[in-house]
mmCIF file of C-alpha atoms in Angstrom:
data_model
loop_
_atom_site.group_PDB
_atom_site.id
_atom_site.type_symbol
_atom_site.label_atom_id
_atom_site.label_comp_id
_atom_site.label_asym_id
_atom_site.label_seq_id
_atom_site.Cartn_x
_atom_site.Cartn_y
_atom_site.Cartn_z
ATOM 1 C CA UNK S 1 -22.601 76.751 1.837
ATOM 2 C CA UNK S 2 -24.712 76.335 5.045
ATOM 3 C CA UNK S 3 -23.997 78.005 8.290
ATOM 4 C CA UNK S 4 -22.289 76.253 11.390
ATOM 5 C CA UNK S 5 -18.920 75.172 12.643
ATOM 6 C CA UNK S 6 -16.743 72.167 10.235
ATOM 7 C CA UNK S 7 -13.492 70.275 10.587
ATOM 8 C CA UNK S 8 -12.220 70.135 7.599
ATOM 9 C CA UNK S 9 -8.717 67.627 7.627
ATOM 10 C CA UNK S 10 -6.007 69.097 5.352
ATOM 11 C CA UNK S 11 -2.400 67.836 4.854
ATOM 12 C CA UNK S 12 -2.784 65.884 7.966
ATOM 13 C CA UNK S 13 -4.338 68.509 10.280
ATOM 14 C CA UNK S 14 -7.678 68.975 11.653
ATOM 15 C CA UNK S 15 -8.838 72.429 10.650
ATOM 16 C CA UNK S 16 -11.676 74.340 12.615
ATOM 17 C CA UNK S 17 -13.753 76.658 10.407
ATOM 18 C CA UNK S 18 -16.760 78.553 11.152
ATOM 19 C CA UNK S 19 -19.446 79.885 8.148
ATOM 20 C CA UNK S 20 -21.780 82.392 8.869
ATOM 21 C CA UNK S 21 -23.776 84.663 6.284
ATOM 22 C CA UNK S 22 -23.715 81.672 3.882
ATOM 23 C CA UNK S 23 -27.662 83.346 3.152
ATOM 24 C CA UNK S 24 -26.052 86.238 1.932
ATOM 25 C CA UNK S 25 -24.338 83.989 -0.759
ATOM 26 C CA UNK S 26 -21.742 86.549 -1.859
ATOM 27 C CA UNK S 27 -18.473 85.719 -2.953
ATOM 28 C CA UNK S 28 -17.285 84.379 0.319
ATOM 29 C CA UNK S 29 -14.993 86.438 2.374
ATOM 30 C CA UNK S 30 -12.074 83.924 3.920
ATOM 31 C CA UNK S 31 -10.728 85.693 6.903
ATOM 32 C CA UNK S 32 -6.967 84.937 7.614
ATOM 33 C CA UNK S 33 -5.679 85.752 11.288
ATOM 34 C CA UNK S 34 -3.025 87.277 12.550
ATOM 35 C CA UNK S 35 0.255 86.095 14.966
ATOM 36 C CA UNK S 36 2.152 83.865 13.419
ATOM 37 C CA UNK S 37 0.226 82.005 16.590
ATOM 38 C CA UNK S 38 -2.962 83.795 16.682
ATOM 39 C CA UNK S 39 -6.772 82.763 15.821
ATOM 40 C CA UNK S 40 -10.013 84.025 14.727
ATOM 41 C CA UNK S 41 -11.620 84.688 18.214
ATOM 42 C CA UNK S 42 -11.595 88.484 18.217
ATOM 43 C CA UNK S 43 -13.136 88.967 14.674
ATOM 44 C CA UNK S 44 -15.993 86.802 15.506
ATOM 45 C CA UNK S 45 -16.629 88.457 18.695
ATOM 46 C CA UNK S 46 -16.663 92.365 17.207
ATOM 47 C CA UNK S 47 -16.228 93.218 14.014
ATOM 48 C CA UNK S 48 -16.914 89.751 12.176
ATOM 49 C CA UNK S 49 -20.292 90.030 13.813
ATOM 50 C CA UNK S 50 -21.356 93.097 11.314
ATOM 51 C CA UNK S 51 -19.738 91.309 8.395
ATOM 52 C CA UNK S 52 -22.385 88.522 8.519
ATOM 53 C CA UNK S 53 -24.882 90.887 8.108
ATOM 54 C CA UNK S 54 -24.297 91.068 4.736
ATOM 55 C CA UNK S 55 -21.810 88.673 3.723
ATOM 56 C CA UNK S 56 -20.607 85.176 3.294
ATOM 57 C CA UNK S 57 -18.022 85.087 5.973
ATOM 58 C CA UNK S 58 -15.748 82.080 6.733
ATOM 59 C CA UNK S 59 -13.637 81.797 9.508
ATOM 60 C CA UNK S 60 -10.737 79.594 10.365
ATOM 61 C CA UNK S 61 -7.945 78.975 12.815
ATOM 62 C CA UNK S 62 -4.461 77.313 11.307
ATOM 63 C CA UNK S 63 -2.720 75.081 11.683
ATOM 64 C CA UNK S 64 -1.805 74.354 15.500
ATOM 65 C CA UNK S 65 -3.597 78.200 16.398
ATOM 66 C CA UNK S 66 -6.811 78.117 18.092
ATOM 67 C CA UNK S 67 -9.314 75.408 17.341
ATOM 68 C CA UNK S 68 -7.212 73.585 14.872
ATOM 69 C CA UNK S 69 -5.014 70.534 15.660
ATOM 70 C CA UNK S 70 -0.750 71.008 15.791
ATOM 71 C CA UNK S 71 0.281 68.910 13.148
ATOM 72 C CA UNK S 72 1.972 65.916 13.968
ATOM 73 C CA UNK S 73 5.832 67.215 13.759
ATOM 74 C CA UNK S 74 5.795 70.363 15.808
ATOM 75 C CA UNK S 75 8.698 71.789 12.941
ATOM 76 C CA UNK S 76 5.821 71.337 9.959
ATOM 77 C CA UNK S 77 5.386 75.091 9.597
ATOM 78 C CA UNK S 78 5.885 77.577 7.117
ATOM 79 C CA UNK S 79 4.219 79.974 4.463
ATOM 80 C CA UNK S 80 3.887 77.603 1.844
ATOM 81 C CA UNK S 81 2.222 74.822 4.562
ATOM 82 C CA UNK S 82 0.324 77.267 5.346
ATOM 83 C CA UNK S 83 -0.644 78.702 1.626
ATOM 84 C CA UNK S 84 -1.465 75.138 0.824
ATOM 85 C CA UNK S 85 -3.737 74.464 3.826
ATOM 86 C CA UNK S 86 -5.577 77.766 2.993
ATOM 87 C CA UNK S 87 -5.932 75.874 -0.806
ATOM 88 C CA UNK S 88 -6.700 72.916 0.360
ATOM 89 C CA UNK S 89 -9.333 74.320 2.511
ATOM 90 C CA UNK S 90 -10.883 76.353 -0.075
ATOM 91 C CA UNK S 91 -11.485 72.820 -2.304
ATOM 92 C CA UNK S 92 -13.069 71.585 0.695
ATOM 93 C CA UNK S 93 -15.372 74.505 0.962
ATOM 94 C CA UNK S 94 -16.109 73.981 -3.054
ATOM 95 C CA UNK S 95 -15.559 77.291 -3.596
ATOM 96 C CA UNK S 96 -13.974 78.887 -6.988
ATOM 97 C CA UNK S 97 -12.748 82.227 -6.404
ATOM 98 C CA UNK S 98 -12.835 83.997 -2.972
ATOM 99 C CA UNK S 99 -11.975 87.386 -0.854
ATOM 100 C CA UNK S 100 -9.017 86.635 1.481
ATOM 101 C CA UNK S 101 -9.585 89.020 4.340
ATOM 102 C CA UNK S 102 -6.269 89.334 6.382
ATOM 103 C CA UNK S 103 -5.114 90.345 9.425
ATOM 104 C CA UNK S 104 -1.679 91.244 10.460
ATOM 105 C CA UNK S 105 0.272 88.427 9.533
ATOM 106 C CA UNK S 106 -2.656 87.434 7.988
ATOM 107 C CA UNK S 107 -2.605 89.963 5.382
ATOM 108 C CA UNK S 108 0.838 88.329 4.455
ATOM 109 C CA UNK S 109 -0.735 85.278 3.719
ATOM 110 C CA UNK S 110 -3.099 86.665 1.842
ATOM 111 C CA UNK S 111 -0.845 88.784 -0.793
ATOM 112 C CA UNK S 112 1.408 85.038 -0.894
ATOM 113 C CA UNK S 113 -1.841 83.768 -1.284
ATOM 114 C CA UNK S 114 -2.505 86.325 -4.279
ATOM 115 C CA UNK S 115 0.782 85.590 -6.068
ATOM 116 C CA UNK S 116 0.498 82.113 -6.039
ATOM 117 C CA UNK S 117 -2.768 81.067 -6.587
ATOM 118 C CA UNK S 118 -3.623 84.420 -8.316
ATOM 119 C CA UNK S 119 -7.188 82.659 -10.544
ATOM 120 C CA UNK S 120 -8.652 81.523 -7.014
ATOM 121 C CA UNK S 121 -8.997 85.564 -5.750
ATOM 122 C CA UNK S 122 -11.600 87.649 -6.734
ATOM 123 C CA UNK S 123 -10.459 91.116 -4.942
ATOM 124 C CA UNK S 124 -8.492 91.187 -1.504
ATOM 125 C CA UNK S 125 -9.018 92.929 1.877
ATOM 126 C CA UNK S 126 -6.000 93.871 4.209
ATOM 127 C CA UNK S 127 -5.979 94.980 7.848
ATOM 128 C CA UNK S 128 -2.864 96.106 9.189
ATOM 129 C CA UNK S 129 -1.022 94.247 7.136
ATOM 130 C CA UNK S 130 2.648 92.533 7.756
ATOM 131 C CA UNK S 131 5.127 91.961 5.203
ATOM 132 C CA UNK S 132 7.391 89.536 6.323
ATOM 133 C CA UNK S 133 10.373 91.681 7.087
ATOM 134 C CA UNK S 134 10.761 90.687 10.242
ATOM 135 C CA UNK S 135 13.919 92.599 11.067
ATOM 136 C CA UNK S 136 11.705 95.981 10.109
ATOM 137 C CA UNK S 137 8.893 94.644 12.665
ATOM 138 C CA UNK S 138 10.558 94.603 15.296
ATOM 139 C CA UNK S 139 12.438 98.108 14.870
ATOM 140 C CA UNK S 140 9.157 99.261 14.154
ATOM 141 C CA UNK S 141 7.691 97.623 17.195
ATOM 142 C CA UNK S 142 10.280 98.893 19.724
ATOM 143 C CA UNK S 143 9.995 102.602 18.187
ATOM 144 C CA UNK S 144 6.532 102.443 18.901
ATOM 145 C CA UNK S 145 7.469 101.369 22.217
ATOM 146 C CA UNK S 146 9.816 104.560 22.707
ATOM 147 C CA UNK S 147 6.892 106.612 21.329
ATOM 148 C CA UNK S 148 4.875 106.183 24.469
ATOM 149 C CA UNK S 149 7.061 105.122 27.299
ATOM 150 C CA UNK S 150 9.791 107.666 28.758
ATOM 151 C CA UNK S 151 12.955 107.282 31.650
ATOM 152 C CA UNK S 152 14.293 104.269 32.369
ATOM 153 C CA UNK S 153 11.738 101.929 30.420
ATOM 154 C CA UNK S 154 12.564 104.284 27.387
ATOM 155 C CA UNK S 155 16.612 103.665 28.288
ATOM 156 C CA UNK S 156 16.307 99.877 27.939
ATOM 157 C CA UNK S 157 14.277 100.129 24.966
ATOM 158 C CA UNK S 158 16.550 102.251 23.177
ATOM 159 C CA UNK S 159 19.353 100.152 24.234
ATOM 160 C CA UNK S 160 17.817 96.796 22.246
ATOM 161 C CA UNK S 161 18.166 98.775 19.079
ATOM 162 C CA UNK S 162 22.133 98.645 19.250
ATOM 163 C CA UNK S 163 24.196 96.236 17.995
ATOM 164 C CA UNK S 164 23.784 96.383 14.982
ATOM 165 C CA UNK S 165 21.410 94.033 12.535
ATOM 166 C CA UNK S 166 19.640 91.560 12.751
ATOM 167 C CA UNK S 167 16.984 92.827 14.680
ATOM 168 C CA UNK S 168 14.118 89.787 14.344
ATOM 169 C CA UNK S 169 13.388 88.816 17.982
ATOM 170 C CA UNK S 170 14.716 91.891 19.890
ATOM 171 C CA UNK S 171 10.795 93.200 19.810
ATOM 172 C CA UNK S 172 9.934 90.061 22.148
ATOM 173 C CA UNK S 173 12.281 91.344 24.817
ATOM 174 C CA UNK S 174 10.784 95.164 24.330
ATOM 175 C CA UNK S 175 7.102 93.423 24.861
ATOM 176 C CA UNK S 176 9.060 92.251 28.522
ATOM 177 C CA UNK S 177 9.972 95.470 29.196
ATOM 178 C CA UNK S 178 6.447 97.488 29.465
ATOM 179 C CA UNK S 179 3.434 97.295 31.761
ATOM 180 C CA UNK S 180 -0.049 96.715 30.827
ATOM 181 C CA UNK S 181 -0.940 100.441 29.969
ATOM 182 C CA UNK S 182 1.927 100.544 28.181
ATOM 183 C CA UNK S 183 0.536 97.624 26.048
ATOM 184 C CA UNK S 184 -2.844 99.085 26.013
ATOM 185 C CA UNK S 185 -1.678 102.135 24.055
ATOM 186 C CA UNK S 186 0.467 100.232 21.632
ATOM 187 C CA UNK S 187 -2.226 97.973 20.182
ATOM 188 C CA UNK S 188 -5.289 100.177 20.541
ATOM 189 C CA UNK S 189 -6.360 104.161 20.014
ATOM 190 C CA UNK S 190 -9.243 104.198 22.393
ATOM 191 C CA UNK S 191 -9.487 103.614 25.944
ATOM 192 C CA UNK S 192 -12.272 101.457 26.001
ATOM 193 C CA UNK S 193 -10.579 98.972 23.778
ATOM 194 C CA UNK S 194 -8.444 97.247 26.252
ATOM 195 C CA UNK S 195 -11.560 96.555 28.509
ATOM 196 C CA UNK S 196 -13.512 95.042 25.565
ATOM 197 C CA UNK S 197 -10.367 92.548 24.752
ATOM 198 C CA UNK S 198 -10.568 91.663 28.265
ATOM 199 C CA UNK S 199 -14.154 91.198 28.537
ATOM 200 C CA UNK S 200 -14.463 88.749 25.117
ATOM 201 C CA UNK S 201 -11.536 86.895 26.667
ATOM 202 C CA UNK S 202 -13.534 84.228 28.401
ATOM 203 C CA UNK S 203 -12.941 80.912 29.737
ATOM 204 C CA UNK S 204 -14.191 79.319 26.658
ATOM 205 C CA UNK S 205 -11.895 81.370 24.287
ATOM 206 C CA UNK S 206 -9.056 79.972 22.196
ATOM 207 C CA UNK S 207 -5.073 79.756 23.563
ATOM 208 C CA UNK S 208 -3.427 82.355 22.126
ATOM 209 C CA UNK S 209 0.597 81.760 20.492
ATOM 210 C CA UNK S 210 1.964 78.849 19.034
ATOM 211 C CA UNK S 211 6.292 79.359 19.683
ATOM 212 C CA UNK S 212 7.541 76.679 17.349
ATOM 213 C CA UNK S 213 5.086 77.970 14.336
ATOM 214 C CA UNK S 214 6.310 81.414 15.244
ATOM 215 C CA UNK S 215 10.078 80.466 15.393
ATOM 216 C CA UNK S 216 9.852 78.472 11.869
ATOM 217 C CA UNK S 217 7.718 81.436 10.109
ATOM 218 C CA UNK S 218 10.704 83.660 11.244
ATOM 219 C CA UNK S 219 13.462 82.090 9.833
ATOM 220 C CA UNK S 220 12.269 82.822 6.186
ATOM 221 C CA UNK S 221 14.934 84.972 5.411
ATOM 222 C CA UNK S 222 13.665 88.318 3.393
ATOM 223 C CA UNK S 223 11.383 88.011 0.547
ATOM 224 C CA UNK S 224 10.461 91.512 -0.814
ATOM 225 C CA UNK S 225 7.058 90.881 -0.422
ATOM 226 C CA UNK S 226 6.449 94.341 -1.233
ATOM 227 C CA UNK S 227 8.499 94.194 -4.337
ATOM 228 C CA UNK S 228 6.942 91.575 -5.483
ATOM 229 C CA UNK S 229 2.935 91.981 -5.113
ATOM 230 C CA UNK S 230 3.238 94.484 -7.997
ATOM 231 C CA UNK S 231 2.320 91.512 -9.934
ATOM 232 C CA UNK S 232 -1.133 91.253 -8.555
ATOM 233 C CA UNK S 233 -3.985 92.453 -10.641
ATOM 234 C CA UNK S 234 -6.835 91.841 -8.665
ATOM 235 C CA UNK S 235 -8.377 94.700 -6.701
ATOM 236 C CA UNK S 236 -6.994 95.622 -3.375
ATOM 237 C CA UNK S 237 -8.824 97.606 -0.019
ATOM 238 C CA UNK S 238 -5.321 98.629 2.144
ATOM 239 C CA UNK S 239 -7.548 99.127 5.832
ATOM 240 C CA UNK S 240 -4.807 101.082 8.604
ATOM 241 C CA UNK S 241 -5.026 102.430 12.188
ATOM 242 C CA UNK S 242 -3.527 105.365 12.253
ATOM 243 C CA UNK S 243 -2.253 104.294 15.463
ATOM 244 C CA UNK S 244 -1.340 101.058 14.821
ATOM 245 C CA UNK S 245 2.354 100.521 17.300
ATOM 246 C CA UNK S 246 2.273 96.989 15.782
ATOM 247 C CA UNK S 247 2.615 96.269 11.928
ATOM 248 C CA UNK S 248 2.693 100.213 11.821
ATOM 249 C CA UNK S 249 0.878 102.681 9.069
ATOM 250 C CA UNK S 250 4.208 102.690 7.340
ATOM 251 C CA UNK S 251 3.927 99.020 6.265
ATOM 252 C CA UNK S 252 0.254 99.421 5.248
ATOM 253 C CA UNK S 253 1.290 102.630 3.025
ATOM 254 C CA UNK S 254 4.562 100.564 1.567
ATOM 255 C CA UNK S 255 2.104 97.800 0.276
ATOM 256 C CA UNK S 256 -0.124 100.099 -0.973
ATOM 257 C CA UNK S 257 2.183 102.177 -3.017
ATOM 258 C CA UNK S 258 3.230 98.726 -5.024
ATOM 259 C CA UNK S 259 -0.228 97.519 -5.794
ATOM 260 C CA UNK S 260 -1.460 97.969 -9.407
ATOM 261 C CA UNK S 261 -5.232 98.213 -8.209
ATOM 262 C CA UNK S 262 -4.665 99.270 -4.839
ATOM 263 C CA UNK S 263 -7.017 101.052 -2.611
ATOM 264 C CA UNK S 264 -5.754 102.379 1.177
ATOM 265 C CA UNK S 265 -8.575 103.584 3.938
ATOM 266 C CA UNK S 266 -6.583 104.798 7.040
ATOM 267 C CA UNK S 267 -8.815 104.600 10.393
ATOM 268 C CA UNK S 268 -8.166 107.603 12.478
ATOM 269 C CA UNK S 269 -9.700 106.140 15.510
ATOM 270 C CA UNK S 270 -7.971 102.190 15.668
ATOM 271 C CA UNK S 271 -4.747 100.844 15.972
ATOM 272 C CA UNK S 272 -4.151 97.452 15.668
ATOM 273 C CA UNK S 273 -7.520 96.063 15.651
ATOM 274 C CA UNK S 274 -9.816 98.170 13.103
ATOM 275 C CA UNK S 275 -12.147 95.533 13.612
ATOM 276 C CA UNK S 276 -12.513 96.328 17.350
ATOM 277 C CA UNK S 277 -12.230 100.113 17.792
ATOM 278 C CA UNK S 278 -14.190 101.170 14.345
ATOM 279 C CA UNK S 279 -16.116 97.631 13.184
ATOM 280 C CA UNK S 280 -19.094 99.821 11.569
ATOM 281 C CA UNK S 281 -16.853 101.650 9.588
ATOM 282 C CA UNK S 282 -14.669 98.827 8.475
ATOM 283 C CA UNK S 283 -18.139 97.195 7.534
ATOM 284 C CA UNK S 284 -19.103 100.242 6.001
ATOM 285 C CA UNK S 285 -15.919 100.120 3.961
ATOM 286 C CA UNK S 286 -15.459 96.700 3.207
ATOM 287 C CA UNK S 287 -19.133 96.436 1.809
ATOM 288 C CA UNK S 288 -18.627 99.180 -0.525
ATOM 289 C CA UNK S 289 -15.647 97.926 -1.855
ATOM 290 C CA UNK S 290 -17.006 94.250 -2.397
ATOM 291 C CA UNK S 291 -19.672 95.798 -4.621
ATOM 292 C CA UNK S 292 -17.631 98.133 -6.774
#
């Protein structure tokens, strides 16, 4: 591998992808971000950056998120599109086995990733990981919400948990409901952390959401993810904020708990973004466990 940015065209789409400690020439660590909508912007810019100190890092935005092209029919999404495009991408690369390193919804890819193309991963890494129970997310997302908001604010949010099931969507209308402290406190543990997402978010940074991949992803209908990854035999490092309001420690500890060779490290300083509140600890962390 050599160092620099590529566009690598899979199943019809321009991919960006970014290599960096390619002199390092470990087992390459393919980082998988976050949304469904999201991109890789925030790991290069903090934690990422201690990564490729001593590692083979690869970043790369999918399909229609950040740097990478929509594809052609703005319905072409879903997690097998997107499993294959992570495949496809790893051919490209000419690489045999690798270390998905996911993020959020990210880390969902990654375990699908796992179970299907379980003789391409060496050992997996998962930060704040989601499990595609959407329904749970949100609940989990508007408790959170509750958690740190009180009065009226609190009232309304309480009031999208009735009804009755199901509850996927409801958590869009609780992010409507709260200010930007509010916000703040749900995605991050330190103060500082909301400044520092503000100051990397420069002109030249990628768009962030993509609404029709996030409203195909979400109509996968429940796949006991967590039921199913007991099948996976390759090594597993759990990485959770204690004070993650977003995919929540709970999900983290659920996908632990079914993992034959699982490992958990819980961050008692991060919420959402380990990789921007405690980035020399998760690189602490994450090196010892690639060498083990």
């Amino acid at each position: 591998m050599i160092n620099g940015e590529l566009c690598i065209k899979v199943n019809g789409v321009k991919h960006w992808v970014r290599i960096a400690g390619a002199e390092h020439d470990t087992t390459p660590l393919i980082a998988i971000h976050g949304g469904p909508g999201g991109h890789q912007w925030i790991l290069e810019q903090t934690g990422g950056k201690l990564l490729e100190e001593f590692a083979t890092l690869v970043y790369y935005d999918q399909r229609g998120c950040g740097r990478s092209d929509p594809p052609a029919d703005p319905g072409e999404y879903s997690i097998d599109i997107l499993l294959d495009d992570l495949e496809e991408i790893r051919k490209a690369l000419n690489v045999d086995k690798f270390i998905p390193l996911g993020h959020s919804f990210g880390g969902e890819l990654a375990l699908e990733y796992a179970l299907k193309y379980p003789g391409c991963v060496e050992k997996i890494i998962l930060e704040g990981p989601a499990i595609g129970d959407w329904d749970r997310l949100a609940i989990n997302q508007i408790m959170s919400f509750i958690s740190i908001t009180d009065g009226e604010v609190q009232w309304k949010l309480r009031n999208l948990l009735q009804g009755g099931a199901p509850y996927t969507g409801r958590n869009g209308a609780a992010w409507g409901l709260v200010d930007e402290q509010t916000t703040m406190a749900f995605s991050f543990f330190k103060k500082g952390s909301y400044e520092k997402l503000v100051e990397i978010s420069t002109d030249d940074a990628p768009r962030v959401g993509n609404e029709d991949m996030k409203e195909k992803i979400q109509e996968v209908p429940f796949s006991n993810l967590t039921g199913r990854i007991k099948a996976i035999e390759s090594p597993v490092l759990v990485m959770t904020g204690l004070y993650d309001g977003n995919t929540g420690i709970d999900m983290a500890r659920d996908v632990y708990r079914n993992l034959p060779n699982g490992e958990i490290e819980i961050f008692l300083e991060s919420g959402h973004y380990i990789q921007m509140e405690e980035p020399e600890k998760m690189a602490e962390v994450v090196k010892e466990f690639m060498i083990k």
